[in-house]
Amino acid sequence: MTLILENLTHAYGQTKTLQGVSLNVEKGEVVSLLGPSGCGKTTLLRLVAGLEHLKSGRIELDGQLLATEGHHPPPETRPVGLVFQEHALFPGMNVAENIMFGLKKLPAAKRQERCRELLNMVGLAGFERRKPGALSGGQQQRVALARALAPAPSVMLLDEPYASVDVMLKREMREAARLLLKQAGSASILVTHDPEEALEMSDRIAIMSDGRILQVGTPEDIIEQPLAPEVAHLFGEAQMLDGEIDGDFLNTPIGRFRIPGGSSESMKGKLYDLVVRPTGLSYHADPDGEWIVRDLRYSSTGRILYLTGANTDSLSVVRVSTGFGAPPVVGERGHIDLLDRHAFLFAKKSH
Amino acid sequence: MTLILENLTHAYGQTKTLQGVSLNVEKGEVVSLLGPSGCGKTTLLRLVAGLEHLKSGRIELDGQLLATEGHHPPPETRPVGLVFQEHALFPGMNVAENIMFGLKKLPAAKRQERCRELLNMVGLAGFERRKPGALSGGQQQRVALARALAPAPSVMLLDEPYASVDVMLKREMREAARLLLKQAGSASILVTHDPEEALEMSDRIAIMSDGRILQVGTPEDIIEQPLAPEVAHLFGEAQMLDGEIDGDFLNTPIGRFRIPGGSSESMKGKLYDLVVRPTGLSYHADPDGEWIVRDLRYSSTGRILYLTGANTDSLSVVRVSTGFGAPPVVGERGHIDLLDRHAFLFAKKSH
Amino acid sequence: GGESSPPAETSAEAPASSGSTSAATEAKKQNAGVVNVYSARHYDSDLALYKQFTEETGIKVNLLEGESDQLIQRMVNEAEFSPADVLITVDAGRLWRGVDRGVFQPLEDQSILNRIPEHFKNPDNYWVALTKRARVIVYNKEDGAPEGLTEYADLADPAYEGEICMRTSTNIYNLSLIASFVSRQGEEGAEEWARGVVSNFARSPQGNDISILKSIAAGECGLTVANTYYIARLGVSENEADREVYNKLGIIFPNQETTGTHVNVSGIGLAKYTKNKENALALIEFLTRPDIQHEFSSGNNEYPAVADAETAPQVIALGDFVADDLNVSELGRNQAAAVRVLDRAGWN
Amino acid sequence: MSVLNALPTRAESETPRPLRVEWHAIGIIALCIFLIIPILGILFGSMAPSEGSWDHLVSTVLWDYVLNTLGLLLIVAVLTSTMGTGAAWLVAVTDFPGRRIFEWLLVLPVAAPAYIIAYVYTDLLEFAGPVQTWIRDVTGWGASDYWFPPIRSLPGAGVMLALVLYPYVYLLARSSFLNQSRTRFAAARSLGASPLRAFWRVALPSAKAAILGGMALAMMETAADFGVADYFGVTTFSTGIYRAWYGLGDPVSSLRLAGLLLVIVAILLMIERAARNDSDAPAIARDSLSPPMKLGPVLSIGAMIGCAIPILFGFLIPVLRLIWLALEADGVRSVSQFVIFARNSFSLSIGTALIALLLALFLAYAQRSRTRADRLPVSVAATRLATLGYALPGTLLAVGLLLPLTSFDKILSSWVENQFGLGLGLILTGSVFALIYAYVIRFLTVAYNTVEPAVGAIPTSMDEAARTLGSRTWRIVSKVHFPGLRPALYSAALLVFIDTMRELPATLLLRPFNFETLATRVYRLASDERLAEASTAALALVVIGLIPVLLLNKVSKRH
Ligand SMILES: Nc1ncnc2c1ncn2[C@@H]1O[C@H](COP(=O)(O)OP(=O)(O)OP(=O)(O)O)[C@@H](O)[C@H]1O
Ligand SMILES: Nc1ncnc2c1ncn2[C@@H]1O[C@H](COP(=O)(O)OP(=O)(O)OP(=O)(O)O)[C@@H](O)[C@H]1O
Ligand SMILES: [Fe+3]
Ligand SMILES: [Mg+2]
Ligand SMILES: [Mg+2]
C-alpha cells in the first residue's frame, strides 16, 4: 500500500497553492507534514482525498492511479480518510452517530463495538449521546479523529488532529492513533504545527514551505542535517541570523560568533544564514565577554539565557541553553561559542 | 487595573463546569490557563466576557464589580476582548473589515493604520481583501487574534490563539502580542494547551483541572514546585507512575527506582505517585542493570531513551534524557537514577 | 366576445380616479355629483352603461365591485357610515339576504316600480330586478333530443344515468334552482330529486357553466342545466370554437306545462343609509329604462327585467318560454334548506 | 422551540430569573394582538351557539372536508418538498450545463396564481380541451374508449397547487444549502457516503428548518385555497367555510369550520416545529469558493430534466397557453388599461412586502434572542398565532378584519364628529390602509417563515464575537447578520410581493371605490367564465410578478 504523490500542482483561482509536490508514503508509515501556516498543507490533503481537483501531476495508490489531471474520482470512491482541521462534525448527529457514520457496512453490533473502542481511545467514553454543540473544542476534535479512524482507511490524512488537545491527552492519543494506523496498515500523512509532535509521531517528516516540499527525511535527518535554513529553523526553538564570514568569525547584526571548524577560503566574505538552537550554543561567564545576559527564563529542559551583543545597539537577543548548575546573573558578561551540533550555516542564495 | 475572579461557579444544565475558581490578574500581566480538554477553561473566559452568567461568585475589575449572581451586564458594556477558540470571524466581511470591526470609534485613517499594524504583526499584510472563507486555518486564527487585539481592551482573554499557527510564526506572534498587551496594560488570560508556550509567554501560570484551579504561580514555581501530580505531569514530557515505598526504593509496575534522598520512616509502605520528566532521570550502561534500552528517539534537546524494566513483563516504557555523547545501543542493559530535580513524589490521596 | 367586451377606454374610466383617498371623504366633497355603487355584477358591459349615465346626468359613478355577501356584510358593518348608495347583486338569494340584514330602504318611486313585473321585485319594494336569466336544460344536438325530458324533475329519472354534469353545491345558480324545489315540494321532495340527479351524475360536480357546456358539446356529458346568457354568449362569440360549441347545444326550457322555467334575477336596491338618494334613484331609473334594459340584453345576453324592453336577438334566438312566476324572494328564503338538501344527497 | 434548538451552544446555562416587565415582550405581544385580531374573532365567533346548521354539517360533510383537506395537504407537502428540495439541491450544490439559468427559472412558477394555472390546465386537459380532442381525432376513440387522468380531482388540485407553491420550498431550501458548510458534506463523502447518502444524512438535516418552513407555507396556502378547490369540485374546509357562510347563511358554523381548520394547521405546524432540529452552520465554510460538484453527462441530463419539469409545467405551458389565449381574444388591444391596475398592484405589493419584512424580522429576532425574558411562553405562543394568518381563507380574514376595522372607524368618526362637528366618514375601512393591514396579517407568515430559519441559522458565536468587540444589537444586526440574511430577506420580499399581487378576497372586500388591481381584474373576467379575456390580465399579473424574480436573481448572483 504505497501512496505516491507525483509533482502535484494546484491553485485556488489565481492563488497558486501547490507547485510540484512529490511525496511517497509506505503502507503503515506515518509521514508528518510540517510547514508555516498557509503553505498548502491542507490543500495537499484535500487533493488526495478528492475534495480538490489537481491541476497537474498524479496520485497513485498501490500502483493504481487515484487521480490525475482530468481524472478525479469522487471522494467516496477513494479509500482515504480525512480528519478536518475544522472538525466538520455533523451537528444533527450525536457523538456515537458521528463516529459510526463511516461504518455503515458493518453489522450493528460490530459498529457499536468499534465506536466504544474509539471513544475509549480518545477519552470520551460516556459522551456517546452528546451533540457536538455541547462539547468543548478539544472534545470535538477528538470526536473528529475517532470518526476518521473508525473505517480504518488505507490512506489516512490527519489535519492537525491534536491542535486543541492538551499535552497529556495528546501524548496518549497520538500513541494510540499511531498504533491503530499501524495495525490497519494505513499510509498516513499527519499535518502538524508542532515539531516535537512530528519528531515523536512520525517515521518520516516532510517540510513544506510556500507550496513546495523542502526536505523529506527521518527525524534524525531533519534534525541533524537540515537542507534549508527554514528546516533547521523549525526545530528546537532555533533562531536565524544573517551573517557575513569574517575570518573565523561570523559577523551578525547582533554580535559575532566564532565558527567552530573555522572557515574555508571559499566562504570568505560571503553572506550566510546562521540557524542555531539554544542547545547549539554554549555560554561561559567572562567579564570581557562580548555578550551581556539580559534575561533568564525557565524551560522544562533547563534555563534559557537571553543575551544581547555588548558592542551593538541591537536589542535583539540570542537564546542560549544552559545546564542546571548555578544560574548566571542578569547583567553579567560572557562568551558564546557555537557548537558543532545544532548550529547550521547556509550560504545565502544570490539575489 | 486588576481583574479579580472570586469563587466562580458555573454549570451547563446539570453539568458542573466551574466549582469555585478564584484568580487575580494584574494590569499588564499575562496569566496562562493550562488544563486538560474539557476542564472549563473556555467557560471561565466566557464568564468574564459576559457570554455566560455565573451561578455564584463575583468578578471585579479595578475595584468595580463586573458581574455577580443576578448582575450580568452584557458583553458589549464590558471592557473585555476575547479571541474565540473557534475563531468566529464574520464570514461576510473581509479580513480588514473584521479587524476594524471593534474600532468604530476611531477616525477612519486611524482605523486603517491600526489594521495595517496588526496585519503586519500577524504576518497577513496583503490579505486585507480576502474573505475568511478563503483563508487557511492558521490564517483565520491570526485574523481572529488581530481583531481582538485591535481595540486594546483592559481585559484580554485569549482562547488558544496559537493552536493552529506554526512554531516560527507563533514565536514571533506571541512576542508581538505580549508587547501589545503590555503596552495597553491589559490584564490578560491566555488559554493554551502548550506548556512551553505558557512558560514562555506568561508572568504566571494557572493550572486547572475539572473545574478547579490546582495551582497558580510563576513559571519557575510551577516547574520546580508543582503542588499536584497533575501539575508536574504537564511539563517537560513527564511520565506518571504508581509506586510503593520499599526501603529506599520506589517499586513501580515497570521497575524500581532508588529514591535520591532516601525515604523517611513515615513514608514506608505508602502509595505514591511518581512524576518524572526525562530530564529527571539519568542512565548509565551496566550489564547487570535492571533496565533494558528498547528504543532511542531524537528530540531537539537531545536523545530520549525508551527503557523497560528487565525484571517485569510490562512493556510500558520509561523515557530518559541523555546528553549528546555516544548513544547507548538498543538492547543494552543499564541503571536509572532518579535525580533530585524534575522528579516528584506525591503521596496518593487515601481512597 | 366583441359585443360583450367593451372597448378598452370604458373600463379604464372607472379606476382612473385615485383610489387612495377615502371613499367617504370623496363622497363628502362631491356630494352633489356622485352615486356610490356596491355591485356584485362584474360585467364589462355594465361599465359602459355607467359611463353613459355619467354623460347623461353629470353624476359620477363610484364603483366598488365584490361578492354579494361580502358587500352586504360590509354595509352591515358600516351601518350609518356606509358610503354605499345602491347595492346591485346577481342572485335573488342575495337580494333576499340584503333585505333580511336590513341594508336596503324601500323604493318609493312609482315610475320605477311600475316598470317591473310583480314577481321580479320585492313585495316591500326593497329592490327591483335589473335582468333575468333562465336556467335551462342543455343537451348535445348530435345525440338527439332526450326523449320525454320536459321537466327538471325528469333529470332524476334513472334513464339518464351517467349523463348529467353539474356544478358544485357552492354555486348559487343551482342552489336557487333547488330552493325553488324546496318552495314547491318541501325539503323531502327536493332531496329525493337531488338524490336522483346525483345517481345520474356522469362525474362528480365540478367546473363552471361554460366548461360544462363545452363538455356537453364534446360528448363527455349528456345533460346539464345552464344559464341562458352563457349559451347565448357562445353563440355570438368571435371565437370560432365557441360558436361550434353553441351549434352543438340543444336547449330545453323545462316545466313549460307546469310551473314554468326557473328564472333568476340580478337586482338593485337603495341603500338604507344613502346620502345621495336623488342620484341613486336617478341611477335606478336609468338602469330600468327600456333602452338601457335592452343594452343589458345585448351586452350580457340576459333577459330584460322590464316588460316592454326589447330583448337582444341572440337571446331571442334561444327560444320563447314561460317563466316560473314564483316570487324570487322565495329562492333566498330557502337557500339554506337547499344547501342541506344537497349535503344530504351527497352533491358536493 | 426550533430557535432554541438551532442554537445548541450554551443556551441552557441561563439561570432562571424572576419574571419582570420586559418591554420587548410587551412589544411583541402588542404586535401579535394587532395581528391576530381576525383569528381571535374567528375563535370567539365559533363559540357562539349555532343555529343548527353545525349538526347538519357534522353529520353530512365534515368528514369529507377533513379527509379532502388532509389529502390535499399531503399531496402538496409531498410534491412541493420533493420538487423544491431536489431542485434546490441540484442548483446549489452540483454543477451541470444550464445550472445558472435553471437557478432562477425555477422561481418563475411562483408568479402564476394557482387558480389561473388550474383554469389553464383544465382548459387544456379536460375532455373538451385540445389535448383530449386531439387524441380522439387521431385515434378515433370515443368518450368511453380510453382513460385520461381526470384533471378536476383531488390529485389534480394537489398538482396544480404544488406547481405554483413548490418555489416556496425551493427558495428557502436553496439559500439554506448555499449557506451550509460544504466541508461537512465533504467529510461525509470522505467517510464513504455517496452524494445521495451525504445529502440525505448531512445536507438535508441541516436544511430541515428551511424546507419545513417552505412546506408549511405551501400547506397553509393550500388550506386557504378556495379557487382551485371550488373549480375542481373538491370539498375542502375552505369551500365549506364559504358555503356555510353564504349558502347556509350561518356565520357561526362557518367560523367553527375555520376554527377547526386553524387547529389542524396549528397541529401540523407543531409537528413541523418538533421535526426541526439543530442546524447550526459554522460561520465559515472553508471551501465555499471551491467549485460545486460536477455531474457526469448522464447525471447532468437527469438534473436538467429534473429542473425542467417544474418549470415546464409550472410556468412554460401555462404561460404559453395564456399567451395563445390572449392573442386569440385579441387581448393586445386592451394592454393599455393594465397600466393603472398594474400600478395599483405594484405599489400595494411593494408596501406590503416592506412592512411584512420588517415585522417578520422583529419577530424572528425576538424568538432568537436568548438572553432576554421575551422568550416568555406567552410571546412564543403569540408569535405562533400571529403567523397563522396565512392558513385562513382570505374571505374569512377579510370579513374578520372588517368588523374591528369598521368599529374602530365608527368610534373615531363619531368622536371627530362630536369634537369638531366634522363628518369624517370611514377612514380606515375602504382605504389602502385597510388593504395593507389585511395583507400584512395574511402574508406576515410568508415573510416570517422565510426569514426565521435564516435568522436562526446565524451562529451565536457571531453575536458573541461582535458583542465582545463592543457592538450593540443594532450594529450586530446590520453589519454582521445582514450580509448572511440578505438572500432570505430578498426571498421573503419576493414571496410577499407576489402573494400580494395575486391576493383576491381581501382586496375585493376592503378596497376603496374604483380601485382595481390586476388580481381583481382577472377575477372579474374569470368569475364571469371568460378565461380568454382574463388571460391578458393574468399574463400581466405573471409578468409583473417576474420583475422581482429577475431582481432577486440579480442580487443573489452577487451573493
Ligand atoms: N452547551 C453545553 N452543554 C453541556 N455541556 C457543555 C456545553 N458546553 C460545554 N460543555 C461541557 O463543559 C465542559 C467544559 O467545557 P469548556 O469548553 O469550558 O472546556 P475547555 O476547558 O475549554 O476544553 P477545550 O480545551 O477542549 O477547549 C466540557 O466537559 C464540555 O463537554
Ligand atoms: N478558497 C480559497 N481561495 C483563495 N485562496 C485560498 C482559498 N483557500 C485557501 N486559500 C489559500 O491557499 C493557501 C494554502 O492554504 P492551505 O489551507 O492549504 O494552508 P495550510 O498549509 O493548511 O495552512 P494552515 O496551517 O494555516 O492550516 C493559503 O495561503 C490560503 O490563503
Ligand atoms: Fe354567471
Ligand atoms: Mg490547514
Ligand atoms: Mg475550550
CSV table of C-alpha atoms and ligand atoms in Angstrom, one decimal, chain A residues 135-139 164, chain B residues 36-43 45-46 85-86 159-160 191 193, chain D residues 10, ligand 5:
chain,number,residue,atom,x,y,z
A,135,LEU,CA,-18.6,19.6,23.5
A,136,SER,CA,-15.6,21.7,24.2
A,137,GLY,CA,-13.2,22.4,21.4
A,138,GLY,CA,-10.8,19.7,22.3
A,139,GLN,CA,-13.6,17.2,22.7
A,164,SER,CA,-6.6,21.7,20.7
B,36,PRO,CA,-6.9,19.2,30.2
B,37,SER,CA,-9.5,19.4,27.4
B,38,GLY,CA,-13.0,19.9,28.8
B,39,CYS,CA,-11.8,21.2,32.2
B,40,GLY,CA,-13.7,24.5,31.9
B,41,LYS,CA,-11.1,27.0,30.5
B,42,THR,CA,-13.3,28.3,27.8
B,43,THR,CA,-16.2,28.5,30.2
B,45,LEU,CA,-13.3,33.1,29.8
B,46,ARG,CA,-16.9,33.3,28.7
B,85,GLN,CA,-11.3,29.1,20.1
B,86,GLU,CA,-13.4,28.6,17.0
B,159,ASP,CA,-8.6,31.1,23.9
B,160,GLU,CA,-5.8,29.1,22.4
B,191,VAL,CA,-5.7,29.6,27.4
B,193,HIS,CA,-2.5,23.6,25.6
D,10,ARG,CA,-24.8,27.4,25.6
E,5,MG,MG,-12.0,25.4,25.1
